[in-house]
Amino acid sequence: MNIADLRKSYEKAELNENASHADPLQQFAQWLQEAIAADVPEPNAMTLATVASNLRPSTRVVLIKGYDERGIVWYTNYDSRKGQELAGNPFAALQFHWVELERVVRIEGRVEKVSDEESDTYFHSRPLDSRIGAWASPQSQVIDGRTVLVTNAAKYAAQFMLNPPRPPHWGGYRLVPDNWQFWQGRKSRLHDRLRYTQEGSGWLRERLAP
């Protein structure tokens, strides 16, 4: 099959100004809960885009670990490529793609680190293997092979036993949104697309052509 011939007709739902929330966080919360209820595979997975000092963008998939009026939270290694890029340019974009529901959410904004207390609380809620893994993996660095990870994991497991502390290079980020977009697939490629941009203490909701 010619890949250019792969097509799908989007006909599951619609998104309009009257039925959507005036607050994008409420709209996001509704869609996320609907994705979870629909048993969408990994509904908490989101693509994170950052830009390096040389202006080259990069993306990777991370998992949302919290959201409220302050923003969207995930956790990672601060020394990783994304951590280094965010240190130099603290703006990023997130994207959720719930294929089965024919929905996409895009979020843009400034990124900040969460408090040490928040990072500690989440870190200690993780399974033991994941806590050891945070010490064992020099994320984004070149290593000689998987043996490096296995050896590191064994070393830190022996050192910390059942109580590994949170590594100083590991913690949370929060994206503080100033732009949201909600996309609902529609028939004939006439998709629904609503954008929310920050306007004072509220949000301006507009429809964009697909």
mmCIF file of C-alpha atoms in Angstrom:
data_model
loop_
_atom_site.group_PDB
_atom_site.id
_atom_site.type_symbol
_atom_site.label_atom_id
_atom_site.label_comp_id
_atom_site.label_asym_id
_atom_site.label_seq_id
_atom_site.Cartn_x
_atom_site.Cartn_y
_atom_site.Cartn_z
ATOM 1 C CA MET A 1 0.000 0.000 0.000
ATOM 2 C CA ASN A 2 1.105 3.543 -0.772
ATOM 3 C CA ILE A 3 1.466 5.342 2.561
ATOM 4 C CA ALA A 4 -0.045 8.456 0.979
ATOM 5 C CA ASP A 5 -3.284 6.519 0.510
ATOM 6 C CA LEU A 6 -3.774 5.830 4.235
ATOM 7 C CA ARG A 7 -6.839 7.790 5.321
ATOM 8 C CA LYS A 8 -9.398 7.856 8.101
ATOM 9 C CA SER A 9 -12.757 9.565 8.400
ATOM 10 C CA TYR A 10 -13.201 11.209 11.816
ATOM 11 C CA GLU A 11 -16.811 10.912 12.937
ATOM 12 C CA LYS A 12 -16.883 10.119 16.671
ATOM 13 C CA ALA A 13 -17.728 13.488 18.229
ATOM 14 C CA GLU A 14 -17.817 17.253 17.867
ATOM 15 C CA LEU A 15 -16.486 20.255 19.770
ATOM 16 C CA ASN A 16 -18.256 23.593 19.731
ATOM 17 C CA GLU A 17 -18.127 26.828 21.657
ATOM 18 C CA ASN A 18 -21.465 26.320 23.411
ATOM 19 C CA ALA A 19 -20.676 22.824 24.710
ATOM 20 C CA SER A 20 -17.052 23.475 25.721
ATOM 21 C CA HIS A 21 -15.876 24.927 29.024
ATOM 22 C CA ALA A 22 -14.887 28.582 29.238
ATOM 23 C CA ASP A 23 -11.870 27.527 31.329
ATOM 24 C CA PRO A 24 -9.412 25.368 29.332
ATOM 25 C CA LEU A 25 -8.293 23.497 32.451
ATOM 26 C CA GLN A 26 -11.849 22.254 32.952
ATOM 27 C CA GLN A 27 -12.062 21.242 29.303
ATOM 28 C CA PHE A 28 -8.763 19.383 29.627
ATOM 29 C CA ALA A 29 -9.870 17.647 32.829
ATOM 30 C CA GLN A 30 -13.078 16.471 31.129
ATOM 31 C CA TRP A 31 -11.261 15.100 28.095
ATOM 32 C CA LEU A 32 -8.569 13.407 30.176
ATOM 33 C CA GLN A 33 -11.164 11.703 32.356
ATOM 34 C CA GLU A 34 -13.068 10.609 29.253
ATOM 35 C CA ALA A 35 -9.855 9.142 27.805
ATOM 36 C CA ILE A 36 -9.240 7.236 31.040
ATOM 37 C CA ALA A 37 -12.846 5.989 31.138
ATOM 38 C CA ALA A 38 -12.576 4.851 27.506
ATOM 39 C CA ASP A 39 -9.527 2.687 28.349
ATOM 40 C CA VAL A 40 -7.380 4.563 25.865
ATOM 41 C CA PRO A 41 -3.840 3.083 26.029
ATOM 42 C CA GLU A 42 -1.702 5.306 28.264
ATOM 43 C CA PRO A 43 -4.067 8.283 28.371
ATOM 44 C CA ASN A 44 -1.486 10.047 30.571
ATOM 45 C CA ALA A 45 1.217 9.999 27.878
ATOM 46 C CA MET A 46 2.118 13.357 26.380
ATOM 47 C CA THR A 47 4.732 14.573 23.913
ATOM 48 C CA LEU A 48 7.029 17.239 25.334
ATOM 49 C CA ALA A 49 8.757 19.609 22.902
ATOM 50 C CA THR A 50 11.718 21.768 23.915
ATOM 51 C CA VAL A 51 14.142 23.972 21.990
ATOM 52 C CA ALA A 52 17.912 23.999 22.464
ATOM 53 C CA SER A 53 20.191 27.039 22.406
ATOM 54 C CA ASN A 54 20.989 26.251 18.747
ATOM 55 C CA LEU A 55 17.233 26.600 18.036
ATOM 56 C CA ARG A 56 16.846 22.913 17.156
ATOM 57 C CA PRO A 57 13.619 21.458 18.608
ATOM 58 C CA SER A 58 13.365 17.996 20.116
ATOM 59 C CA THR A 59 10.472 15.865 21.342
ATOM 60 C CA ARG A 60 9.977 12.911 23.646
ATOM 61 C CA VAL A 61 7.067 11.222 25.415
ATOM 62 C CA VAL A 62 6.651 11.779 29.167
ATOM 63 C CA LEU A 63 3.823 11.043 31.594
ATOM 64 C CA ILE A 64 1.638 13.666 33.231
ATOM 65 C CA LYS A 65 1.725 13.261 37.014
ATOM 66 C CA GLY A 66 -0.539 16.085 38.091
ATOM 67 C CA TYR A 67 -2.480 19.137 36.966
ATOM 68 C CA ASP A 68 -4.301 22.018 38.620
ATOM 69 C CA GLU A 69 -4.723 25.759 38.166
ATOM 70 C CA ARG A 70 -0.937 26.129 38.460
ATOM 71 C CA GLY A 71 -0.182 23.949 35.444
ATOM 72 C CA ILE A 72 0.819 20.504 34.140
ATOM 73 C CA VAL A 73 3.425 18.451 36.046
ATOM 74 C CA TRP A 74 5.850 15.694 35.038
ATOM 75 C CA TYR A 75 9.069 14.317 36.558
ATOM 76 C CA THR A 76 12.436 13.551 35.030
ATOM 77 C CA ASN A 77 16.216 13.803 35.262
ATOM 78 C CA TYR A 78 17.286 17.461 35.389
ATOM 79 C CA ASP A 79 20.573 16.553 33.657
ATOM 80 C CA SER A 80 18.827 14.960 30.679
ATOM 81 C CA ARG A 81 18.676 16.645 27.284
ATOM 82 C CA LYS A 82 15.237 18.059 28.020
ATOM 83 C CA GLY A 83 16.427 19.320 31.390
ATOM 84 C CA GLN A 84 19.407 21.067 29.837
ATOM 85 C CA GLU A 85 17.251 22.597 27.119
ATOM 86 C CA LEU A 86 14.697 23.840 29.637
ATOM 87 C CA ALA A 87 17.504 25.376 31.704
ATOM 88 C CA GLY A 88 18.512 27.430 28.670
ATOM 89 C CA ASN A 89 15.019 28.120 27.311
ATOM 90 C CA PRO A 90 12.236 27.689 29.913
ATOM 91 C CA PHE A 91 9.382 27.455 27.409
ATOM 92 C CA ALA A 92 7.890 24.249 26.051
ATOM 93 C CA ALA A 93 4.887 22.629 24.391
ATOM 94 C CA LEU A 94 2.913 19.530 25.322
ATOM 95 C CA GLN A 95 0.633 17.402 23.181
ATOM 96 C CA PHE A 96 -1.844 14.680 24.097
ATOM 97 C CA HIS A 97 -3.107 12.496 21.245
ATOM 98 C CA TRP A 98 -6.008 10.223 22.146
ATOM 99 C CA VAL A 99 -6.259 8.390 18.838
ATOM 100 C CA GLU A 100 -9.277 6.269 19.759
ATOM 101 C CA LEU A 101 -11.296 9.394 20.631
ATOM 102 C CA GLU A 102 -9.996 11.341 17.615
ATOM 103 C CA ARG A 103 -8.782 14.116 19.926
ATOM 104 C CA VAL A 104 -5.647 16.190 20.368
ATOM 105 C CA VAL A 105 -4.795 18.721 23.086
ATOM 106 C CA ARG A 106 -1.864 21.102 22.636
ATOM 107 C CA ILE A 107 -0.539 23.202 25.514
ATOM 108 C CA GLU A 108 2.181 25.870 25.461
ATOM 109 C CA GLY A 109 3.753 27.931 28.212
ATOM 110 C CA ARG A 110 6.589 28.688 30.581
ATOM 111 C CA VAL A 111 8.219 25.854 32.520
ATOM 112 C CA GLU A 112 9.424 25.952 36.128
ATOM 113 C CA LYS A 113 10.668 23.354 38.581
ATOM 114 C CA VAL A 114 8.206 22.185 41.215
ATOM 115 C CA SER A 115 9.160 22.565 44.876
ATOM 116 C CA ASP A 116 11.533 20.121 46.564
ATOM 117 C CA GLU A 117 8.653 19.048 48.779
ATOM 118 C CA GLU A 118 6.508 18.118 45.767
ATOM 119 C CA SER A 119 9.382 16.224 44.156
ATOM 120 C CA ASP A 120 10.152 14.376 47.396
ATOM 121 C CA THR A 121 6.523 13.383 47.903
ATOM 122 C CA TYR A 122 6.163 12.001 44.404
ATOM 123 C CA PHE A 123 9.579 10.293 44.408
ATOM 124 C CA HIS A 124 8.799 8.359 47.574
ATOM 125 C CA SER A 125 5.455 7.230 46.130
ATOM 126 C CA ARG A 126 7.227 5.435 43.270
ATOM 127 C CA PRO A 127 7.997 1.697 43.220
ATOM 128 C CA LEU A 128 11.410 0.824 44.667
ATOM 129 C CA ASP A 129 12.808 -0.256 41.284
ATOM 130 C CA SER A 130 11.860 3.110 39.786
ATOM 131 C CA ARG A 131 13.540 4.984 42.634
ATOM 132 C CA ILE A 132 16.719 2.950 42.150
ATOM 133 C CA GLY A 133 16.458 3.534 38.406
ATOM 134 C CA ALA A 134 16.541 7.289 38.933
ATOM 135 C CA TRP A 135 20.015 6.844 40.441
ATOM 136 C CA ALA A 136 21.176 4.177 37.984
ATOM 137 C CA SER A 137 20.491 5.956 34.689
ATOM 138 C CA PRO A 138 22.696 8.887 33.582
ATOM 139 C CA GLN A 139 19.873 9.927 31.276
ATOM 140 C CA SER A 140 20.784 11.123 27.772
ATOM 141 C CA GLN A 141 24.480 10.297 28.256
ATOM 142 C CA VAL A 142 26.363 7.837 26.041
ATOM 143 C CA ILE A 143 26.988 4.508 27.819
ATOM 144 C CA ASP A 144 28.912 1.405 26.732
ATOM 145 C CA GLY A 145 25.944 -0.947 27.043
ATOM 146 C CA ARG A 146 23.040 -2.110 29.151
ATOM 147 C CA THR A 147 25.533 -3.618 31.588
ATOM 148 C CA VAL A 148 26.242 -0.085 32.819
ATOM 149 C CA LEU A 149 22.609 0.329 33.890
ATOM 150 C CA VAL A 150 22.395 -3.102 35.503
ATOM 151 C CA THR A 151 25.656 -2.559 37.375
ATOM 152 C CA ASN A 152 24.588 0.878 38.558
ATOM 153 C CA ALA A 153 21.219 -0.445 39.701
ATOM 154 C CA ALA A 154 22.882 -3.212 41.724
ATOM 155 C CA LYS A 155 25.311 -0.724 43.263
ATOM 156 C CA TYR A 156 22.643 1.753 44.367
ATOM 157 C CA ALA A 157 20.305 -1.008 45.542
ATOM 158 C CA ALA A 158 23.067 -2.269 47.830
ATOM 159 C CA GLN A 159 23.889 1.252 48.978
ATOM 160 C CA PHE A 160 20.363 2.473 49.735
ATOM 161 C CA MET A 161 18.553 -0.828 50.415
ATOM 162 C CA LEU A 162 14.823 -0.052 50.760
ATOM 163 C CA ASN A 163 15.138 3.713 51.273
ATOM 164 C CA PRO A 164 16.814 5.471 48.343
ATOM 165 C CA PRO A 165 16.615 9.257 48.739
ATOM 166 C CA ARG A 166 15.579 11.451 45.833
ATOM 167 C CA PRO A 167 18.624 12.159 43.671
ATOM 168 C CA PRO A 168 19.585 15.856 43.547
ATOM 169 C CA HIS A 169 19.436 15.652 39.741
ATOM 170 C CA TRP A 170 15.857 14.342 39.646
ATOM 171 C CA GLY A 171 12.550 16.121 40.184
ATOM 172 C CA GLY A 172 9.487 17.736 38.724
ATOM 173 C CA TYR A 173 8.671 20.393 36.171
ATOM 174 C CA ARG A 174 5.472 22.369 35.828
ATOM 175 C CA LEU A 175 4.351 23.931 32.546
ATOM 176 C CA VAL A 176 2.298 27.057 33.242
ATOM 177 C CA PRO A 177 -0.049 27.318 30.238
ATOM 178 C CA ASP A 178 -0.709 30.518 28.336
ATOM 179 C CA ASN A 179 -2.087 28.814 25.215
ATOM 180 C CA TRP A 180 -4.316 25.742 24.822
ATOM 181 C CA GLN A 181 -5.719 24.124 21.699
ATOM 182 C CA PHE A 182 -8.378 21.420 21.574
ATOM 183 C CA TRP A 183 -8.823 19.475 18.336
ATOM 184 C CA GLN A 184 -11.692 17.100 17.585
ATOM 185 C CA GLY A 185 -11.594 15.185 14.323
ATOM 186 C CA ARG A 186 -14.613 15.702 12.048
ATOM 187 C CA LYS A 187 -15.788 14.342 8.729
ATOM 188 C CA SER A 188 -14.412 15.702 5.422
ATOM 189 C CA ARG A 189 -11.387 17.135 7.252
ATOM 190 C CA LEU A 190 -13.559 19.974 8.587
ATOM 191 C CA HIS A 191 -12.238 19.418 12.086
ATOM 192 C CA ASP A 192 -13.213 21.353 15.209
ATOM 193 C CA ARG A 193 -10.362 23.377 16.667
ATOM 194 C CA LEU A 194 -10.689 25.713 19.646
ATOM 195 C CA ARG A 195 -7.857 27.882 20.956
ATOM 196 C CA TYR A 196 -7.684 29.454 24.409
ATOM 197 C CA THR A 197 -5.220 32.295 24.952
ATOM 198 C CA GLN A 198 -4.605 34.076 28.218
ATOM 199 C CA GLU A 199 -6.326 37.451 28.429
ATOM 200 C CA GLY A 200 -5.806 39.234 31.724
ATOM 201 C CA SER A 201 -7.059 36.946 34.483
ATOM 202 C CA GLY A 202 -9.238 34.971 32.072
ATOM 203 C CA TRP A 203 -9.166 33.180 28.748
ATOM 204 C CA LEU A 204 -10.116 34.171 25.205
ATOM 205 C CA ARG A 205 -11.737 31.248 23.376
ATOM 206 C CA GLU A 206 -11.617 31.289 19.576
ATOM 207 C CA ARG A 207 -12.301 28.842 16.773
ATOM 208 C CA LEU A 208 -9.448 28.219 14.352
ATOM 209 C CA ALA A 209 -9.800 26.861 10.836
ATOM 210 C CA PRO A 210 -8.484 23.293 10.743
#
